[in-house]
Structures are given as structure tokens and as C-alpha cells.
CSV table of C-alpha atoms in Angstrom, one decimal:
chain,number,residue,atom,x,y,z
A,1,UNK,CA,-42.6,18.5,0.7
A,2,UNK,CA,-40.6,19.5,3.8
A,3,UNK,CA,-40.1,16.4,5.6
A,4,UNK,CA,-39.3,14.8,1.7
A,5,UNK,CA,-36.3,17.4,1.4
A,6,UNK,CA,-35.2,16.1,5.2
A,7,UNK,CA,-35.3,13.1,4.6
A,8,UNK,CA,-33.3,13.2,1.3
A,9,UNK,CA,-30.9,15.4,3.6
A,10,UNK,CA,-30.8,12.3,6.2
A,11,UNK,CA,-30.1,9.8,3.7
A,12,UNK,CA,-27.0,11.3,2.0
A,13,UNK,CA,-26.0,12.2,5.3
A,14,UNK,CA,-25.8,8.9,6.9
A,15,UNK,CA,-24.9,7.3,3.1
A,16,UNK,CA,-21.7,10.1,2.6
A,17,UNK,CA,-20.4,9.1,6.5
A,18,UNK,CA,-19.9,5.5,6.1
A,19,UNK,CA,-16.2,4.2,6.2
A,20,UNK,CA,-14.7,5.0,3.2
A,21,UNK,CA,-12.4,1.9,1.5
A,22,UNK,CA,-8.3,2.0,2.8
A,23,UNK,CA,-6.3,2.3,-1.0
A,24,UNK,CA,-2.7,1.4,-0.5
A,25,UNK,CA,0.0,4.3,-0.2
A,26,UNK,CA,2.1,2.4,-2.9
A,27,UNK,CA,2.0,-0.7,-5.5
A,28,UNK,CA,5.4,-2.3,-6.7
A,29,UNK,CA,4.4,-3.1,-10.6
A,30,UNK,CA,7.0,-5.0,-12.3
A,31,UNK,CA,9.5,-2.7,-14.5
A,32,UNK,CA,8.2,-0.6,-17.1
A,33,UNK,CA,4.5,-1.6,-16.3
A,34,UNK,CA,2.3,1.3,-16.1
A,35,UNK,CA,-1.1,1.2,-14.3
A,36,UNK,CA,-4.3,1.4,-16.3
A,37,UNK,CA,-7.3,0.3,-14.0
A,38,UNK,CA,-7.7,-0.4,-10.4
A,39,UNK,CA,-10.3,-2.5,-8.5
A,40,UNK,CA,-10.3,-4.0,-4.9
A,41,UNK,CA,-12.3,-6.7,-2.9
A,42,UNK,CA,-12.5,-7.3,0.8
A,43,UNK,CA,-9.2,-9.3,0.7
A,44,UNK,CA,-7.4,-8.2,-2.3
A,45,UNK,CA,-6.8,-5.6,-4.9
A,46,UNK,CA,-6.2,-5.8,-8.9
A,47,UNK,CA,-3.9,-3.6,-11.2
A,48,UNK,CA,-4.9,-3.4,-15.2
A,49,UNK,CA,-1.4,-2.8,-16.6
A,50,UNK,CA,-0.7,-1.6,-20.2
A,51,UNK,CA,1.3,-5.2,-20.7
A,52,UNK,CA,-2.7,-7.2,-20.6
A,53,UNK,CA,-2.3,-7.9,-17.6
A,54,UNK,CA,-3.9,-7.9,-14.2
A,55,UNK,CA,-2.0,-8.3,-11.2
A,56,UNK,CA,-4.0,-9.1,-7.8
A,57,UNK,CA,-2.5,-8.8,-4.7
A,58,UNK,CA,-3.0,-9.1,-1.3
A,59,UNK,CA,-4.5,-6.4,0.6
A,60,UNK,CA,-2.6,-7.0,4.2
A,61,UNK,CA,0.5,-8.2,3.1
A,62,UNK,CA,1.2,-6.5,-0.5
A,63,UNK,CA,2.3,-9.7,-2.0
A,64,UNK,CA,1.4,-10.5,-5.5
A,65,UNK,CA,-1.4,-13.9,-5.5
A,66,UNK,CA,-2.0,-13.9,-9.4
A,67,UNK,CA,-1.4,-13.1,-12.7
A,68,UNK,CA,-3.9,-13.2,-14.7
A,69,UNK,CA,-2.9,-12.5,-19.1
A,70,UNK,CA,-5.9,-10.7,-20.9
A,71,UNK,CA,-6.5,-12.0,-24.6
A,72,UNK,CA,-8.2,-11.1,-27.0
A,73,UNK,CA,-11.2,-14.0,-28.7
A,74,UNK,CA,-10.5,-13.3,-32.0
């Protein structure tokens, strides 16, 4: 029972000290969009805006790469 409660210990240790992701300190959205969701990849990060839209951009540079318009199947 001991060594199971150290090891759990160990575990969340060594899982809660890993590198934690870098956000960006600010995101230019274009006027009167408001943020909704947001989501990032290795390269990149996405925006949800209230507008239906998700905006990608890149995560060195900040620039916009894509636009992508949400509809709905109806």
C-alpha cells in the first residue's frame, strides 16, 4: 500500500513538472471579433470568434495562415 501511494506521488510529480505549453501575450482579432475558443498545435494556434469563424495563426511569427468560415449542414 506504501510503495502504491509513492509511486502515485512519483507519477504526478514527474507528469505536473513537464514544460508547460508557451500561450501568446496578445492576439490581433479583426475589429469587433470577440474570442470564443482557443486551441494550439506545435506550429500554430486557432481563435473560435463569435463571427463563425476560426482564425489560425502562426505561432512564431503571429501572422494570420487561414480563415476557415464555420456553417451550419442544415
Amino acid at each position: 500500500m506504501i510503495c502504491g501511494v509513492v509511486l502515485v506521488i512519483g507519477l504526478l510529480v514527474t507528469r505536473l513538472n513537464r514544460d508547460t505549453p508557451v500561450l501568446p501575450s496578445e492576439i490581433a482579432l479583426p475589429d469587433g471579433a470577440r474570442a470564443q475558443a482557443f486551441t494550439q498545435g506545435g506550429t500554430w494556434y486557432a481563435v473560435v470568434t463569435d463571427r463563425d469563424q476560426i482564425l489560425i495563426f502562426d505561432r512564431l511569427t503571429g501572422a494570420l495562415r487561414q480563415t476557415v468560415d464555420v456553417t451550419a449542414n442544415k
